[in-house]
mmCIF file with all atom_site columns, C-alpha atoms in Angstrom:
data_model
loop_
_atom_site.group_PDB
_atom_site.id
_atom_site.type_symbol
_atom_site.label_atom_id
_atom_site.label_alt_id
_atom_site.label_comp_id
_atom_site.label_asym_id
_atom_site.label_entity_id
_atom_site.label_seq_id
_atom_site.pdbx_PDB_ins_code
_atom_site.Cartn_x
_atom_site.Cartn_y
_atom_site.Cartn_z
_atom_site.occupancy
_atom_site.B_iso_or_equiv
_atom_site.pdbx_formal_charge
_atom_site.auth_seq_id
_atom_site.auth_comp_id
_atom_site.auth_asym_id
_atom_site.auth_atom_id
_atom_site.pdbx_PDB_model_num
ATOM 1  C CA . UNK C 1 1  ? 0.000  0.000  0.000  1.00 61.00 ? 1  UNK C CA 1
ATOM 2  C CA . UNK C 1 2  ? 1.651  3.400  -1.108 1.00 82.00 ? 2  UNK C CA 1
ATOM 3  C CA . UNK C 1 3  ? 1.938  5.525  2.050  1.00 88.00 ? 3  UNK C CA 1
ATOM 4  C CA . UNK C 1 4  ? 0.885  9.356  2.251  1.00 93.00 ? 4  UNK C CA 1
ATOM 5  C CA . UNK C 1 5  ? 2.904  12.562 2.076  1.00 94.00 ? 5  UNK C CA 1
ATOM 6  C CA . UNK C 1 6  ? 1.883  12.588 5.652  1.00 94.00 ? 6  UNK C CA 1
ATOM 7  C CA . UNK C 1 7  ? 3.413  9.342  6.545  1.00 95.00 ? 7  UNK C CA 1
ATOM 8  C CA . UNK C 1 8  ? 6.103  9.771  4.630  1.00 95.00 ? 8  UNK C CA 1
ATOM 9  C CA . UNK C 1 9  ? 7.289  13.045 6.142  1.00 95.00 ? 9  UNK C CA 1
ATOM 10 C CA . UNK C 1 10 ? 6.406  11.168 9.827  1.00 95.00 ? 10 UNK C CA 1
ATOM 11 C CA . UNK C 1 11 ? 8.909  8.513  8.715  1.00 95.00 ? 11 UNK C CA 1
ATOM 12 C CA . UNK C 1 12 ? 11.738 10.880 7.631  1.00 96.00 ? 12 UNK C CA 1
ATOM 13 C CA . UNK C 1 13 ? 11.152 12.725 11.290 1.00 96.00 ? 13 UNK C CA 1
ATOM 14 C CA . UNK C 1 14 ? 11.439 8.947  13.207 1.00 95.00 ? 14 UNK C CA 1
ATOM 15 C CA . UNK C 1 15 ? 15.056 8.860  10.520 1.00 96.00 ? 15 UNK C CA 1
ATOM 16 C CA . UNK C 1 16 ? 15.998 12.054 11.926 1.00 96.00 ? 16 UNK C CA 1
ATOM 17 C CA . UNK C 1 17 ? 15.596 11.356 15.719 1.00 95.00 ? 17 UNK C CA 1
ATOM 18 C CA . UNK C 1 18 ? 17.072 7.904  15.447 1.00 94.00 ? 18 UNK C CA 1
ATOM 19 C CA . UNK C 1 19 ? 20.273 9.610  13.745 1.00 94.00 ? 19 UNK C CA 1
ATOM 20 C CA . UNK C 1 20 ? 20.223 12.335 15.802 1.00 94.00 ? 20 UNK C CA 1
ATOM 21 C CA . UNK C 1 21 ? 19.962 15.031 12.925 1.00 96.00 ? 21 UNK C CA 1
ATOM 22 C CA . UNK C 1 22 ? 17.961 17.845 12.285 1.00 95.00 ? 22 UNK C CA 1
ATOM 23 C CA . UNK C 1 23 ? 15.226 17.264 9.724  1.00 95.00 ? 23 UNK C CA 1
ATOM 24 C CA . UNK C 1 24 ? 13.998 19.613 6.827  1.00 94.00 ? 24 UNK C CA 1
ATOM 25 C CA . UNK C 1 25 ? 10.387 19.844 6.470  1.00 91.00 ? 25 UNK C CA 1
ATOM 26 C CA . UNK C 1 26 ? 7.841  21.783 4.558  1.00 91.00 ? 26 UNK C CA 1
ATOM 27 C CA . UNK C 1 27 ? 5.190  21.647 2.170  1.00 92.00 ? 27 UNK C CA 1
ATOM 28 C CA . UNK C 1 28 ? 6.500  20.438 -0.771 1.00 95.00 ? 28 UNK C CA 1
ATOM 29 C CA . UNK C 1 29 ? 9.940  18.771 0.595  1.00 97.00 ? 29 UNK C CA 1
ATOM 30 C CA . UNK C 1 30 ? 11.379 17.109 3.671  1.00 97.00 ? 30 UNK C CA 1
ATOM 31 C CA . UNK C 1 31 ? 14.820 15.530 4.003  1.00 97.00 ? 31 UNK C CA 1
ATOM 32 C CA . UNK C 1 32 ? 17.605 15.210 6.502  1.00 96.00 ? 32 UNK C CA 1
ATOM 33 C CA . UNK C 1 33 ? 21.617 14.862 5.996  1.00 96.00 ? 33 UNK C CA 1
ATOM 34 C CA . UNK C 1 34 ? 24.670 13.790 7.996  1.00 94.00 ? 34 UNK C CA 1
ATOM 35 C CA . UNK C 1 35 ? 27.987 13.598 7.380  1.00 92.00 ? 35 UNK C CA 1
ATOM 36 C CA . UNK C 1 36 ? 28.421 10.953 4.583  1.00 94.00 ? 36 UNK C CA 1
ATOM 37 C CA . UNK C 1 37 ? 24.419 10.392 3.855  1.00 97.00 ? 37 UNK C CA 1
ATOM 38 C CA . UNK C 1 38 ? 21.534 13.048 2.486  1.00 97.00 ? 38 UNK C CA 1
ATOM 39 C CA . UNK C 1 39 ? 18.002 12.101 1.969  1.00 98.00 ? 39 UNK C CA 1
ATOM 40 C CA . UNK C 1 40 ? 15.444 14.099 0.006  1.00 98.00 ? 40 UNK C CA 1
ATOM 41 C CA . UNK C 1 41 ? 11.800 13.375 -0.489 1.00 98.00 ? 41 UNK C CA 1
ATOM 42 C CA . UNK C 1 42 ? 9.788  15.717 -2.506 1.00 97.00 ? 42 UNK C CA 1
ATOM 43 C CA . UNK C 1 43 ? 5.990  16.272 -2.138 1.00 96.00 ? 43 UNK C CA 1
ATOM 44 C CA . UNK C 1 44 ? 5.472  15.274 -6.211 1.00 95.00 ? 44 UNK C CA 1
ATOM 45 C CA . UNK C 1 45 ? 6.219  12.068 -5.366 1.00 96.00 ? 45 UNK C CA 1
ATOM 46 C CA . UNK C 1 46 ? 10.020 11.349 -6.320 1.00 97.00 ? 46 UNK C CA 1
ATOM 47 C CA . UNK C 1 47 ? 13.007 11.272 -3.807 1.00 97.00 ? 47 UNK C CA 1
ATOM 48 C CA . UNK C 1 48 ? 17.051 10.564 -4.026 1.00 97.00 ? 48 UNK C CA 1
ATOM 49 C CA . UNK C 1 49 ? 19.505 9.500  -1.563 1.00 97.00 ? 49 UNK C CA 1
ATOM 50 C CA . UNK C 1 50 ? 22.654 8.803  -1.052 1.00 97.00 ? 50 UNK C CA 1
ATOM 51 C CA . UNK C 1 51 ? 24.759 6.990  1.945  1.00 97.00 ? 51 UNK C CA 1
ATOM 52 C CA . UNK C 1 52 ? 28.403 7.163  1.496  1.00 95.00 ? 52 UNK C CA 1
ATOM 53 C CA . UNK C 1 53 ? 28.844 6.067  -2.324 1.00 94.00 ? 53 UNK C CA 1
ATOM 54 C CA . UNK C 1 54 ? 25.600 4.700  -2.601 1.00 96.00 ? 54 UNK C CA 1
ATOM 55 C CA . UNK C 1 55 ? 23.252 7.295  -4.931 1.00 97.00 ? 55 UNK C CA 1
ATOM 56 C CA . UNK C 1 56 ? 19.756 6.804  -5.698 1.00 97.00 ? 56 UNK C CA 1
ATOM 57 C CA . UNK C 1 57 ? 17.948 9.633  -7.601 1.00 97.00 ? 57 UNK C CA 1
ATOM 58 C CA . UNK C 1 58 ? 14.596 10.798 -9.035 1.00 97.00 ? 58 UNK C CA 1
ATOM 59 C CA . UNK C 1 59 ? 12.856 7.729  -7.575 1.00 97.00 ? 59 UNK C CA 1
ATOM 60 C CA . UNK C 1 60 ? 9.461  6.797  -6.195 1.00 97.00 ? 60 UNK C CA 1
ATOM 61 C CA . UNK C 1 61 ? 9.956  8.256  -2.417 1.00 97.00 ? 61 UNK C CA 1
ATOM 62 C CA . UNK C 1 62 ? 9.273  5.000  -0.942 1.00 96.00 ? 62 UNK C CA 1
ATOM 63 C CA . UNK C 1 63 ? 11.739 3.120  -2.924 1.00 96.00 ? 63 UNK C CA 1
ATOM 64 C CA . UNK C 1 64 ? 14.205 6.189  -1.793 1.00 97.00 ? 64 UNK C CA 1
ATOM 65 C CA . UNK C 1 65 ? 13.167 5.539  1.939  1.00 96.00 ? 65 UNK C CA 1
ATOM 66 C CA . UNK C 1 66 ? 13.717 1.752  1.864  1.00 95.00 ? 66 UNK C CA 1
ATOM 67 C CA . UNK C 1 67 ? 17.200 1.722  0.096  1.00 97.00 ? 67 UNK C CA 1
ATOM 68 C CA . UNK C 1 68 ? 18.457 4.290  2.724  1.00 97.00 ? 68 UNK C CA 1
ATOM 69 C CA . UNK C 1 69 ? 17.229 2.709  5.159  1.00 96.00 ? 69 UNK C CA 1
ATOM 70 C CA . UNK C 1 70 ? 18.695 -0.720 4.181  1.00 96.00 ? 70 UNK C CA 1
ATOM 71 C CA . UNK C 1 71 ? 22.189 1.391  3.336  1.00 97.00 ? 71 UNK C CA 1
ATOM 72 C CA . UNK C 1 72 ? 22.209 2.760  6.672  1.00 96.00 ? 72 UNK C CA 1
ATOM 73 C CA . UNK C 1 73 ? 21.647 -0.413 8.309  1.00 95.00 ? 73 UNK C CA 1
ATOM 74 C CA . UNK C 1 74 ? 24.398 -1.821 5.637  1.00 94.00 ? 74 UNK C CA 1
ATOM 75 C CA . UNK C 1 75 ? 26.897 1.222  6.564  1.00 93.00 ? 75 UNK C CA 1
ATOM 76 C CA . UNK C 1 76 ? 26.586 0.180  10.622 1.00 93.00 ? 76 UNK C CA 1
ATOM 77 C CA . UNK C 1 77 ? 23.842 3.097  11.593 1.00 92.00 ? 77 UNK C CA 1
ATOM 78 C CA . UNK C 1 78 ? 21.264 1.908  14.093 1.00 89.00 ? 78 UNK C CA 1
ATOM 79 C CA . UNK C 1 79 ? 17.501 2.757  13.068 1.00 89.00 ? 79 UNK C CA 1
ATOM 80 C CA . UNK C 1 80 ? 15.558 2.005  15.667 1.00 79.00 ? 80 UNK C CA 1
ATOM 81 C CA . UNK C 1 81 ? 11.974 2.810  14.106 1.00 72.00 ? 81 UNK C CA 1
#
């Protein structure tokens, strides 16, 4: 089931407070970065990432959110969600 802008944007925040970084958020784009990973979701539906020298780009937002995800858990991050 494809999740809301709403949930999305909730999800990114839970990303944020489990790696302890401050989140972007407004209408039309959220995202968060660190110091060798950036995530961007954008409201029309298409996201990139990248974790180290990983890169994902102009994808379906929850494809984006599942592939950093799994490269975060890959790269030794702990996401606690």
């Amino acid at each position: 089931m494809t999740k809301t802008w709403s949930e999305l944007r909730r999800r990114v925040a839970r990303l944020g407070a489990a790696l302890d970084v401050v989140v972007r958020s407004d209408p039309e784009v959220c995202g968060l970065s660190g110091e060798d990973f950036l995530l961007t979701l954008h409201h029309g539906g298409q996201g990139d990432c990248t974790v180290r020298n990983l890169s994902l780009i102009d994808c379906p937002n929850e494809l984006v959110l599942v592939e950093f995800e799994r490269w975060m858990r890959g790269a030794g991050y702990r996401l606690d969600l």
